[in-house]
CSV table of N, CA and C in Angstrom, one decimal:
chain,number,residue,atom,x,y,z
A,56,MET,N,246.2,176.6,194.5
A,56,MET,CA,244.8,176.6,194.9
A,56,MET,C,244.6,175.5,195.9
A,57,SER,N,244.0,175.8,197.0
A,57,SER,CA,243.7,174.8,198.1
A,57,SER,C,242.5,173.9,197.7
A,58,TRP,N,242.4,172.8,198.4
A,58,TRP,CA,241.3,171.9,198.1
A,58,TRP,C,239.9,172.6,198.4
A,59,VAL,N,239.9,173.4,199.5
A,59,VAL,CA,238.7,174.2,199.8
A,59,VAL,C,238.4,175.1,198.7
A,60,ASP,N,239.3,175.8,198.1
A,60,ASP,CA,239.1,176.7,197.0
A,60,ASP,C,238.5,175.9,195.8
A,61,ARG,N,239.2,174.8,195.5
A,61,ARG,CA,238.7,173.9,194.4
A,61,ARG,C,237.2,173.5,194.6
A,62,LEU,N,236.9,173.1,195.9
A,62,LEU,CA,235.6,172.7,196.2
A,62,LEU,C,234.6,173.8,196.1
A,63,ALA,N,234.9,175.0,196.5
A,63,ALA,CA,234.1,176.2,196.4
A,63,ALA,C,233.8,176.5,195.0
A,64,GLN,N,234.9,176.5,194.2
A,64,GLN,CA,234.7,176.8,192.7
A,64,GLN,C,233.8,175.7,192.1
A,65,ALA,N,234.0,174.5,192.4
A,65,ALA,CA,233.2,173.4,191.7
A,65,ALA,C,231.8,173.5,192.1
A,66,ALA,N,231.5,174.0,193.4
A,66,ALA,CA,230.1,174.1,193.8
A,66,ALA,C,229.6,175.5,193.6
A,67,GLY,N,230.3,176.4,192.9
A,67,GLY,CA,229.8,177.7,192.6
A,67,GLY,C,229.6,178.6,193.9
A,68,GLU,N,230.4,178.3,194.9
A,68,GLU,CA,230.3,179.1,196.1
A,68,GLU,C,231.4,180.1,196.3
A,69,HIS,N,231.1,181.2,197.0
A,69,HIS,CA,232.1,182.2,197.4
A,69,HIS,C,232.4,182.0,198.9
A,70,PRO,N,233.6,181.9,199.3
A,70,PRO,CA,233.9,181.8,200.7
A,70,PRO,C,233.3,182.9,201.5
A,71,LEU,N,232.7,182.5,202.7
A,71,LEU,CA,232.0,183.4,203.6
A,71,LEU,C,233.0,184.2,204.4
A,72,GLY,N,234.1,183.6,204.8
A,72,GLY,CA,235.0,184.3,205.6
A,72,GLY,C,234.5,184.4,207.1
A,73,LEU,N,233.9,183.3,207.6
A,73,LEU,CA,233.4,183.3,208.9
A,73,LEU,C,234.5,183.4,210.0
A,74,ASP,N,234.2,184.0,211.1
A,74,ASP,CA,235.1,184.1,212.2
A,74,ASP,C,234.7,183.1,213.2
A,75,LEU,N,235.6,182.1,213.5
A,75,LEU,CA,235.3,181.1,214.4
A,75,LEU,C,236.3,181.1,215.6
A,76,ASP,N,235.8,180.7,216.8
A,76,ASP,CA,236.6,180.6,218.0
A,76,ASP,C,237.3,179.3,218.0
A,77,TRP,N,238.4,179.1,217.3
A,77,TRP,CA,239.0,177.8,217.2
A,77,TRP,C,239.6,177.4,218.5
A,78,ALA,N,240.1,178.3,219.4
A,78,ALA,CA,240.6,177.9,220.7
A,78,ALA,C,239.5,177.2,221.5
A,79,GLU,N,238.3,177.8,221.5
A,79,GLU,CA,237.2,177.1,222.3
A,79,GLU,C,236.8,175.8,221.7
A,80,ILE,N,236.7,175.8,220.4
A,80,ILE,CA,236.3,174.5,219.7
A,80,ILE,C,237.3,173.4,219.9
A,81,GLU,N,238.5,173.7,219.8
A,81,GLU,CA,239.6,172.7,220.0
A,81,GLU,C,239.7,172.3,221.5
A,82,SER,N,239.4,173.3,222.4
A,82,SER,CA,239.4,172.9,223.8
A,82,SER,C,238.3,171.9,224.1
A,83,ARG,N,237.1,172.1,223.5
A,83,ARG,CA,236.0,171.1,223.7
A,83,ARG,C,236.3,169.8,223.2
A,84,LEU,N,237.1,169.7,222.1
A,84,LEU,CA,237.5,168.5,221.4
A,84,LEU,C,238.7,167.8,222.1
A,85,GLY,N,239.5,168.6,222.7
A,85,GLY,CA,240.7,168.1,223.4
A,85,GLY,C,241.8,167.8,222.4
A,86,THR,N,241.8,168.5,221.2
A,86,THR,CA,242.8,168.3,220.2
A,86,THR,C,242.8,169.4,219.2
A,87,ALA,N,243.9,169.7,218.6
A,87,ALA,CA,244.0,170.6,217.5
A,87,ALA,C,243.3,170.0,216.3
A,88,LEU,N,242.9,170.8,215.3
A,88,LEU,CA,242.2,170.4,214.1
A,88,LEU,C,243.0,170.7,212.9
A,89,PRO,N,242.8,170.0,211.8
A,89,PRO,CA,243.6,170.3,210.5
A,89,PRO,C,243.2,171.7,210.0
A,90,ALA,N,244.2,172.3,209.5
A,90,ALA,CA,244.0,173.6,208.9
A,90,ALA,C,243.0,173.7,207.8
A,91,ASP,N,243.0,172.6,207.0
A,91,ASP,CA,242.1,172.6,205.8
A,91,ASP,C,240.7,172.5,206.3
A,92,TYR,N,240.4,171.8,207.4
A,92,TYR,CA,239.1,171.8,208.0
A,92,TYR,C,238.7,173.2,208.5
A,93,LYS,N,239.6,173.9,209.1
A,93,LYS,CA,239.3,175.2,209.6
A,93,LYS,C,239.0,176.2,208.4
A,94,GLU,N,239.8,176.0,207.3
A,94,GLU,CA,239.5,176.8,206.1
A,94,GLU,C,238.2,176.4,205.5
A,95,PHE,N,237.8,175.2,205.5
A,95,PHE,CA,236.5,174.7,205.0
A,95,PHE,C,235.4,175.4,205.8
A,96,CYS,N,235.4,175.3,207.2
A,96,CYS,CA,234.4,175.9,208.0
A,96,CYS,C,234.2,177.4,207.8
A,97,GLU,N,235.3,178.1,207.7
A,97,GLU,CA,235.3,179.6,207.5
A,97,GLU,C,234.8,179.9,206.1
A,98,ALA,N,234.9,179.0,205.1
A,98,ALA,CA,234.5,179.3,203.8
A,98,ALA,C,233.0,178.9,203.6
A,99,PHE,N,232.6,177.8,204.1
A,99,PHE,CA,231.3,177.2,203.8
A,99,PHE,C,230.3,177.4,204.9
A,100,GLY,N,230.7,177.4,206.2
A,100,GLY,CA,229.7,177.4,207.2
A,100,GLY,C,228.9,176.1,207.3
A,101,THR,N,227.7,176.1,207.7
A,101,THR,CA,227.0,174.8,207.9
A,101,THR,C,226.1,174.6,206.6
A,102,GLY,N,225.9,173.4,206.3
A,102,GLY,CA,225.1,173.0,205.1
A,102,GLY,C,225.3,171.6,204.7
A,103,GLU,N,224.9,171.4,203.4
A,103,GLU,CA,224.9,170.0,202.9
A,103,GLU,C,225.3,170.0,201.4
A,104,PHE,N,226.1,169.1,201.0
A,104,PHE,CA,226.4,168.9,199.6
A,104,PHE,C,225.5,167.9,198.9
A,105,CYS,N,225.0,168.4,197.8
A,105,CYS,CA,224.3,167.5,196.8
A,105,CYS,C,223.1,166.7,197.5
A,106,ASP,N,222.5,167.3,198.5
A,106,ASP,CA,221.4,166.5,199.3
A,106,ASP,C,221.9,165.2,199.8
A,107,PHE,N,223.2,165.1,200.1
A,107,PHE,CA,223.9,163.8,200.4
A,107,PHE,C,224.8,163.9,201.6
A,108,LEU,N,225.7,164.8,201.6
A,108,LEU,CA,226.8,164.9,202.5
A,108,LEU,C,226.8,166.1,203.4
A,109,THR,N,226.9,165.9,204.7
A,109,THR,CA,227.0,167.0,205.6
A,109,THR,C,228.4,166.9,206.3
A,110,VAL,N,229.1,167.9,206.2
A,110,VAL,CA,230.4,168.1,207.0
A,110,VAL,C,230.0,168.9,208.2
A,111,TYR,N,230.3,168.3,209.4
A,111,TYR,CA,230.0,169.0,210.7
A,111,TYR,C,230.9,170.3,210.7
A,112,ALA,N,230.2,171.4,210.7
A,112,ALA,CA,230.9,172.7,210.6
A,112,ALA,C,230.5,173.7,211.6
A,113,SER,N,230.5,174.9,211.3
A,113,SER,CA,230.0,176.0,212.2
A,113,SER,C,229.5,177.2,211.5
A,114,ALA,N,228.5,177.8,212.1
A,114,ALA,CA,228.0,179.0,211.5
A,114,ALA,C,228.7,180.3,212.0
A,115,GLY,N,229.7,180.1,212.9
A,115,GLY,CA,230.6,181.2,213.4
A,115,GLY,C,230.7,181.1,214.9
A,116,GLY,N,231.6,181.9,215.4
A,116,GLY,CA,231.8,181.9,216.9
A,116,GLY,C,232.4,180.6,217.4
A,117,ALA,N,231.9,180.2,218.5
A,117,ALA,CA,232.3,178.9,219.2
A,117,ALA,C,231.3,177.8,218.9
A,118,GLU,N,230.3,178.1,218.1
A,118,GLU,CA,229.4,177.0,217.7
A,118,GLU,C,230.1,176.0,216.9
A,119,SER,N,229.8,174.6,217.1
A,119,SER,CA,230.6,173.6,216.4
A,119,SER,C,229.8,172.4,216.3
A,120,GLU,N,229.2,172.0,215.1
A,120,GLU,CA,228.6,170.7,215.0
A,120,GLU,C,229.6,169.6,215.2
A,121,LEU,N,230.8,169.8,214.9
A,121,LEU,CA,231.9,168.8,215.1
A,121,LEU,C,232.0,168.5,216.6
A,122,ALA,N,232.2,169.5,217.4
A,122,ALA,CA,232.3,169.3,218.8
A,122,ALA,C,231.1,168.7,219.4
A,123,ASP,N,229.9,169.2,219.0
A,123,ASP,CA,228.6,168.6,219.5
A,123,ASP,C,228.5,167.1,219.2
A,124,SER,N,228.9,166.8,218.0
A,124,SER,CA,228.8,165.4,217.5
A,124,SER,C,229.7,164.5,218.4
A,125,GLN,N,231.0,165.0,218.5
A,125,GLN,CA,231.9,164.2,219.2
A,125,GLN,C,231.6,164.0,220.7
A,126,GLU,N,231.0,165.1,221.3
A,126,GLU,CA,230.5,165.0,222.7
A,126,GLU,C,229.4,164.0,222.8
A,127,ALA,N,228.5,164.0,221.8
A,127,ALA,CA,227.4,163.0,221.8
A,127,ALA,C,227.9,161.6,221.7
A,128,ASN,N,228.9,161.4,220.8
A,128,ASN,CA,229.5,160.1,220.6
A,128,ASN,C,230.2,159.6,221.9
A,129,ARG,N,230.8,160.5,222.6
A,129,ARG,CA,231.5,160.2,223.9
A,129,ARG,C,230.4,159.7,224.9
A,130,ARG,N,229.3,160.5,225.0
A,130,ARG,CA,228.3,160.1,225.9
A,130,ARG,C,227.7,158.7,225.6
A,131,ILE,N,227.5,158.4,224.3
A,131,ILE,CA,227.0,157.1,223.9
A,131,ILE,C,227.9,156.0,224.4
A,132,VAL,N,229.2,156.2,224.2
A,132,VAL,CA,230.2,155.2,224.5
A,132,VAL,C,230.3,155.0,226.1
A,133,GLU,N,230.1,156.1,226.8
A,133,GLU,CA,230.1,156.0,228.3
A,133,GLU,C,228.9,155.2,228.8
A,134,GLN,N,227.7,155.5,228.1
A,134,GLN,CA,226.5,154.9,228.6
A,134,GLN,C,226.4,153.4,228.0
A,135,HIS,N,227.0,153.2,226.9
A,135,HIS,CA,226.9,151.9,226.2
A,135,HIS,C,228.3,151.5,225.7
A,136,PRO,N,229.1,150.9,226.6
A,136,PRO,CA,230.5,150.6,226.2
A,136,PRO,C,230.6,149.7,225.0
A,137,VAL,N,229.6,148.9,224.7
A,137,VAL,CA,229.6,148.0,223.5
A,137,VAL,C,229.7,148.9,222.2
A,138,ALA,N,229.3,150.1,222.3
A,138,ALA,CA,229.4,151.0,221.1
A,138,ALA,C,230.9,151.3,220.7
A,139,LEU,N,231.8,151.0,221.6
A,139,LEU,CA,233.2,151.2,221.3
A,139,LEU,C,233.6,150.3,220.1
A,140,ASP,N,232.9,149.2,219.9
A,140,ASP,CA,233.2,148.3,218.7
A,140,ASP,C,233.1,149.1,217.4
A,141,LEU,N,232.2,150.1,217.3
A,141,LEU,CA,232.1,150.9,216.1
A,141,LEU,C,233.4,151.6,215.7
A,142,TYR,N,234.2,151.8,216.7
A,142,TYR,CA,235.4,152.7,216.5
A,142,TYR,C,236.7,151.8,216.4
A,143,LEU,N,236.5,150.5,216.4
A,143,LEU,CA,237.7,149.6,216.3
A,143,LEU,C,238.3,149.7,214.8
A,144,PRO,N,239.6,149.6,214.7
A,144,PRO,CA,240.6,149.3,215.7
A,144,PRO,C,241.2,150.6,216.3
A,145,HIS,N,240.6,151.8,216.0
A,145,HIS,CA,241.3,153.0,216.3
A,145,HIS,C,240.8,153.6,217.6
A,146,GLY,N,239.6,153.3,218.1
A,146,GLY,CA,239.1,153.9,219.3
A,146,GLY,C,238.4,155.2,219.0
A,147,LEU,N,237.8,155.8,220.0
A,147,LEU,CA,237.2,157.1,219.8
A,147,LEU,C,238.1,158.2,220.4
A,148,GLN,N,238.4,159.2,219.7
A,148,GLN,CA,239.2,160.3,220.1
A,148,GLN,C,238.6,160.9,221.4
A,149,GLN,N,239.4,161.0,222.4
A,149,GLN,CA,239.0,161.6,223.7
A,149,GLN,C,240.1,162.6,224.1
A,150,PRO,N,239.6,163.6,224.9
A,150,PRO,CA,240.6,164.6,225.4
A,150,PRO,C,241.7,163.8,226.2
A,151,GLY,N,242.9,164.2,226.0
A,151,GLY,CA,244.0,163.5,226.7
A,151,GLY,C,244.5,162.2,226.2
A,152,SER,N,243.8,161.7,225.1
A,152,SER,CA,244.2,160.4,224.6
A,152,SER,C,245.2,160.6,223.4
A,153,GLN,N,245.8,159.5,223.0
A,153,GLN,CA,246.7,159.6,221.9
A,153,GLN,C,246.1,159.9,220.6
A,154,GLY,N,244.8,159.5,220.5
A,154,GLY,CA,244.0,159.8,219.3
A,154,GLY,C,242.9,158.9,219.2
A,155,GLY,N,242.4,158.7,218.0
A,155,GLY,CA,241.2,157.8,217.7
A,155,GLY,C,240.4,158.5,216.7
A,156,LEU,N,239.2,157.9,216.4
A,156,LEU,CA,238.3,158.5,215.4
A,156,LEU,C,237.7,159.8,215.8
A,157,LEU,N,237.7,160.8,215.0
A,157,LEU,CA,237.0,162.0,215.2
A,157,LEU,C,236.1,162.3,214.0
A,158,GLN,N,234.9,162.0,214.2
A,158,GLN,CA,233.9,162.1,213.0
A,158,GLN,C,233.6,163.5,212.6
A,159,TRP,N,233.8,163.8,211.3
A,159,TRP,CA,233.6,165.1,210.8
A,159,TRP,C,232.4,165.2,209.8
A,160,GLY,N,231.8,164.1,209.5
A,160,GLY,CA,230.7,164.1,208.5
A,160,GLY,C,229.9,162.9,208.4
A,161,VAL,N,228.8,163.0,207.7
A,161,VAL,CA,227.8,161.9,207.6
A,161,VAL,C,227.1,162.1,206.3
A,162,SER,N,226.6,160.9,205.7
A,162,SER,CA,225.8,161.0,204.5
A,162,SER,C,224.3,160.7,204.9
A,163,VAL,N,223.4,161.0,204.0
A,163,VAL,CA,222.0,160.7,204.2
A,163,VAL,C,221.8,159.2,204.3
A,164,GLN,N,222.7,158.4,203.7
A,164,GLN,CA,222.6,156.9,203.8
A,164,GLN,C,223.1,156.3,205.0
A,165,GLY,N,223.7,157.1,205.9
A,165,GLY,CA,224.3,156.6,207.1
A,165,GLY,C,225.8,156.4,207.1
A,166,ASP,N,226.4,156.7,206.0
A,166,ASP,CA,227.9,156.6,205.9
A,166,ASP,C,228.5,157.6,206.8
A,167,GLU,N,229.6,157.3,207.5
A,167,GLU,CA,230.2,158.1,208.4
A,167,GLU,C,231.7,158.4,208.0
A,168,PHE,N,232.1,159.7,208.2
A,168,PHE,CA,233.4,160.1,207.8
A,168,PHE,C,234.1,160.7,209.0
A,169,ALA,N,235.4,160.4,209.1
A,169,ALA,CA,236.1,160.8,210.3
A,169,ALA,C,237.6,160.9,209.9
A,170,TRP,N,238.4,161.5,210.9
A,170,TRP,CA,239.8,161.5,210.8
A,170,TRP,C,240.3,160.4,211.7
A,171,ILE,N,241.4,159.7,211.3
A,171,ILE,CA,242.1,158.9,212.3
A,171,ILE,C,243.1,159.9,213.0
A,172,ALA,N,242.6,160.5,214.1
A,172,ALA,CA,243.4,161.5,214.7
A,172,ALA,C,244.5,160.8,215.5
A,173,ASP,N,245.7,161.4,215.4
A,173,ASP,CA,246.9,161.0,216.1
A,173,ASP,C,247.5,162.2,216.7
A,174,ASN,N,247.4,162.4,218.0
A,174,ASN,CA,248.0,163.6,218.6
A,174,ASN,C,249.4,163.7,218.7
A,175,SER,N,250.1,162.7,218.2
A,175,SER,CA,251.6,162.7,218.1
A,175,SER,C,252.0,163.2,216.7
A,176,ALA,N,251.1,163.4,215.9
A,176,ALA,CA,251.4,163.9,214.5
A,176,ALA,C,250.6,165.2,214.2
A,177,PRO,N,251.1,166.0,213.3
A,177,PRO,CA,250.4,167.2,212.9
A,177,PRO,C,249.0,166.8,212.4
A,178,PRO,N,247.9,167.6,212.7
A,178,PRO,CA,246.6,167.2,212.3
A,178,PRO,C,246.5,167.2,210.7
A,179,GLU,N,247.3,167.9,210.1
A,179,GLU,CA,247.3,167.9,208.6
A,179,GLU,C,247.6,166.6,208.0
A,180,SER,N,248.3,165.7,208.8
A,180,SER,CA,248.7,164.4,208.3
A,180,SER,C,247.6,163.3,208.6
A,181,TRP,N,246.5,163.6,209.3
A,181,TRP,CA,245.5,162.7,209.7
A,181,TRP,C,244.8,162.2,208.4
A,182,PRO,N,244.7,160.9,208.2
A,182,PRO,CA,244.0,160.3,207.1
A,182,PRO,C,242.5,160.4,207.3
A,183,VAL,N,241.7,160.2,206.3
A,183,VAL,CA,240.2,160.1,206.3
A,183,VAL,C,239.9,158.6,206.6
A,184,PHE,N,238.9,158.4,207.4
A,184,PHE,CA,238.4,157.1,207.6
A,184,PHE,C,236.9,157.1,207.2
A,185,ALA,N,236.4,156.2,206.4
A,185,ALA,CA,235.1,156.2,206.0
A,185,ALA,C,234.5,154.8,206.3
A,186,ARG,N,233.2,154.9,206.8
A,186,ARG,CA,232.5,153.6,207.1
A,186,ARG,C,231.1,153.7,206.5
A,187,ASP,N,230.7,152.8,205.7
A,187,ASP,CA,229.4,152.8,205.1
A,187,ASP,C,228.4,152.2,206.1
A,188,ASP,N,227.1,152.3,205.7
A,188,ASP,CA,226.0,151.9,206.6
A,188,ASP,C,226.0,150.3,206.8
A,189,ALA,N,226.8,149.6,205.9
A,189,ALA,CA,226.9,148.1,206.1
A,189,ALA,C,228.2,147.8,206.9
A,190,GLY,N,228.9,148.8,207.3
A,190,GLY,CA,230.1,148.5,208.1
A,190,GLY,C,231.4,148.4,207.4
A,191,LYS,N,231.4,148.5,206.1
A,191,LYS,CA,232.6,148.5,205.3
A,191,LYS,C,233.5,149.7,205.7
A,192,ARG,N,234.7,149.5,205.9
A,192,ARG,CA,235.6,150.6,206.3
A,192,ARG,C,236.8,150.8,205.3
A,193,GLN,N,237.1,152.0,205.1
A,193,GLN,CA,238.2,152.3,204.2
A,193,GLN,C,238.9,153.6,204.6
A,194,ARG,N,240.2,153.5,204.4
A,194,ARG,CA,241.1,154.7,204.7
A,194,ARG,C,241.5,155.4,203.5
A,195,PHE,N,241.6,156.7,203.6
A,195,PHE,CA,242.0,157.5,202.4
A,195,PHE,C,243.1,158.5,202.9
A,196,ASP,N,244.2,158.4,202.3
A,196,ASP,CA,245.4,159.2,202.7
A,196,ASP,C,245.3,160.5,202.1
A,197,MET,N,244.4,161.4,202.5
A,197,MET,CA,244.2,162.7,202.0
A,197,MET,C,243.5,163.5,203.0
A,198,SER,N,243.5,164.8,202.8
A,198,SER,CA,242.8,165.7,203.8
A,198,SER,C,241.3,165.6,203.6
A,199,MET,N,240.6,166.1,204.6
A,199,MET,CA,239.1,166.1,204.5
A,199,MET,C,238.6,166.8,203.3
A,200,SER,N,239.1,168.0,203.1
A,200,SER,CA,238.6,168.8,201.9
A,200,SER,C,238.9,168.1,200.6
A,201,GLU,N,240.1,167.5,200.5
A,201,GLU,CA,240.4,166.8,199.2
A,201,GLU,C,239.5,165.6,199.0
A,202,PHE,N,239.2,164.9,200.1
A,202,PHE,CA,238.3,163.8,200.0
A,202,PHE,C,236.9,164.2,199.6
A,203,VAL,N,236.4,165.3,200.2
A,203,VAL,CA,235.0,165.8,199.8
A,203,VAL,C,235.1,166.3,198.3
A,204,TYR,N,236.1,167.0,197.9
A,204,TYR,CA,236.2,167.4,196.5
A,204,TYR,C,236.2,166.2,195.6
A,205,ARG,N,237.0,165.3,195.9
A,205,ARG,CA,237.2,164.1,195.0
A,205,ARG,C,235.9,163.3,195.0
A,206,LEU,N,235.2,163.2,196.1
A,206,LEU,CA,234.0,162.4,196.2
A,206,LEU,C,232.9,163.1,195.3
A,207,LEU,N,232.9,164.4,195.3
A,207,LEU,CA,231.8,165.1,194.7
A,207,LEU,C,232.1,165.6,193.2
A,208,ALA,N,233.4,165.9,192.9
A,208,ALA,CA,233.7,166.5,191.7
A,208,ALA,C,234.7,165.8,190.8
A,209,ASP,N,235.3,164.7,191.3
A,209,ASP,CA,236.4,164.1,190.5
A,209,ASP,C,235.9,162.7,190.0
A,210,GLU,N,235.5,162.7,188.8
A,210,GLU,CA,235.0,161.4,188.2
A,210,GLU,C,236.0,160.3,188.2
A,211,SER,N,237.3,160.6,188.3
A,211,SER,CA,238.3,159.5,188.2
A,211,SER,C,238.4,158.9,189.6
A,212,PHE,N,237.9,159.5,190.7
A,212,PHE,CA,238.0,159.0,192.0
A,212,PHE,C,237.0,157.8,192.2
A,213,GLU,N,237.5,156.8,192.8
A,213,GLU,CA,236.7,155.5,193.0
A,213,GLU,C,235.4,155.8,193.8
A,214,GLY,N,235.4,156.8,194.6
A,214,GLY,CA,234.2,157.1,195.4
A,214,GLY,C,234.2,156.2,196.6
A,215,PHE,N,233.0,156.2,197.2
A,215,PHE,CA,232.9,155.4,198.4
A,215,PHE,C,231.4,155.0,198.6
A,216,ALA,N,231.2,153.7,198.9
A,216,ALA,CA,229.8,153.3,199.2
A,216,ALA,C,228.8,153.5,198.0
A,217,GLY,N,229.4,153.4,196.8
A,217,GLY,CA,228.5,153.6,195.7
A,217,GLY,C,228.2,155.0,195.3
A,218,PHE,N,228.8,155.9,196.0
A,218,PHE,CA,228.6,157.3,195.7
A,218,PHE,C,229.9,157.9,195.2
A,219,GLY,N,229.8,158.7,194.2
A,219,GLY,CA,231.0,159.4,193.6
A,219,GLY,C,230.5,160.4,192.6
A,220,ALA,N,231.4,161.2,192.1
A,220,ALA,CA,231.1,162.2,191.1
A,220,ALA,C,230.4,161.7,189.9
A,221,THR,N,229.4,162.5,189.5
A,221,THR,CA,228.6,162.0,188.4
A,221,THR,C,228.7,162.8,187.1
A,222,GLY,N,229.6,163.7,187.1
A,222,GLY,CA,229.8,164.6,185.9
A,222,GLY,C,229.1,165.8,186.0
A,223,GLU,N,228.1,165.9,186.9
A,223,GLU,CA,227.4,167.2,187.2
A,223,GLU,C,228.1,168.0,188.2
A,224,ASP,N,228.0,169.3,188.2
A,224,ASP,CA,228.7,170.1,189.2
A,224,ASP,C,228.0,169.9,190.5
A,225,PRO,N,228.8,169.7,191.6
A,225,PRO,CA,228.3,169.6,192.9
A,225,PRO,C,227.6,170.9,193.3
A,226,TRP,N,226.7,170.9,194.3
A,226,TRP,CA,226.2,172.1,194.8
A,226,TRP,C,226.1,172.0,196.4
A,227,PHE,N,226.0,173.1,197.0
A,227,PHE,CA,226.0,173.3,198.4
A,227,PHE,C,224.8,174.0,198.9
A,228,THR,N,224.0,173.5,199.8
A,228,THR,CA,222.9,174.1,200.4
A,228,THR,C,223.2,174.6,201.8
A,229,ARG,N,223.2,175.9,202.0
A,229,ARG,CA,223.6,176.5,203.3
A,229,ARG,C,222.4,176.3,204.3
A,230,TYR,N,222.7,176.0,205.6
A,230,TYR,CA,221.7,175.9,206.6
A,230,TYR,C,221.6,177.3,207.2
A,231,PRO,N,220.4,177.7,207.5
A,231,PRO,CA,220.2,179.1,208.1
A,231,PRO,C,220.9,179.2,209.5
């Protein structure tokens, strides 16, 4: 069973089977994406877990909150180069670059979640990078969907930024 399947089961969700234009989305980002993220987007679409965590996803086609967010981050860095400090020591993933941070989610508290993208390695090997609203940074050597599952449904997981599984089943609220 994949981590996406485990997450869907824990949240009481049935995979949607959305059709996404991955070629267009990856072209906008300038990099391939992990297969588990693609599986997540096709299964869940857009929404929020437990009134807390949003994974930048898609409602179908070439729409992509992930690409929109990354393009916005790039514009901010272009206009305000000091903002690059937020991405140290990895940098911000840019088309044609070796890699850098590629943000895939955010919490209502301002915590940010990203991959440490490395275009010389398969996207499935990219670790998760988490930064809380106070600037604490932590690396997790697991896929995005495993991280989300463990954060929301695994009470033995240490969690991040004071948030972790509570023993209650996680839930997902779809965005229209």
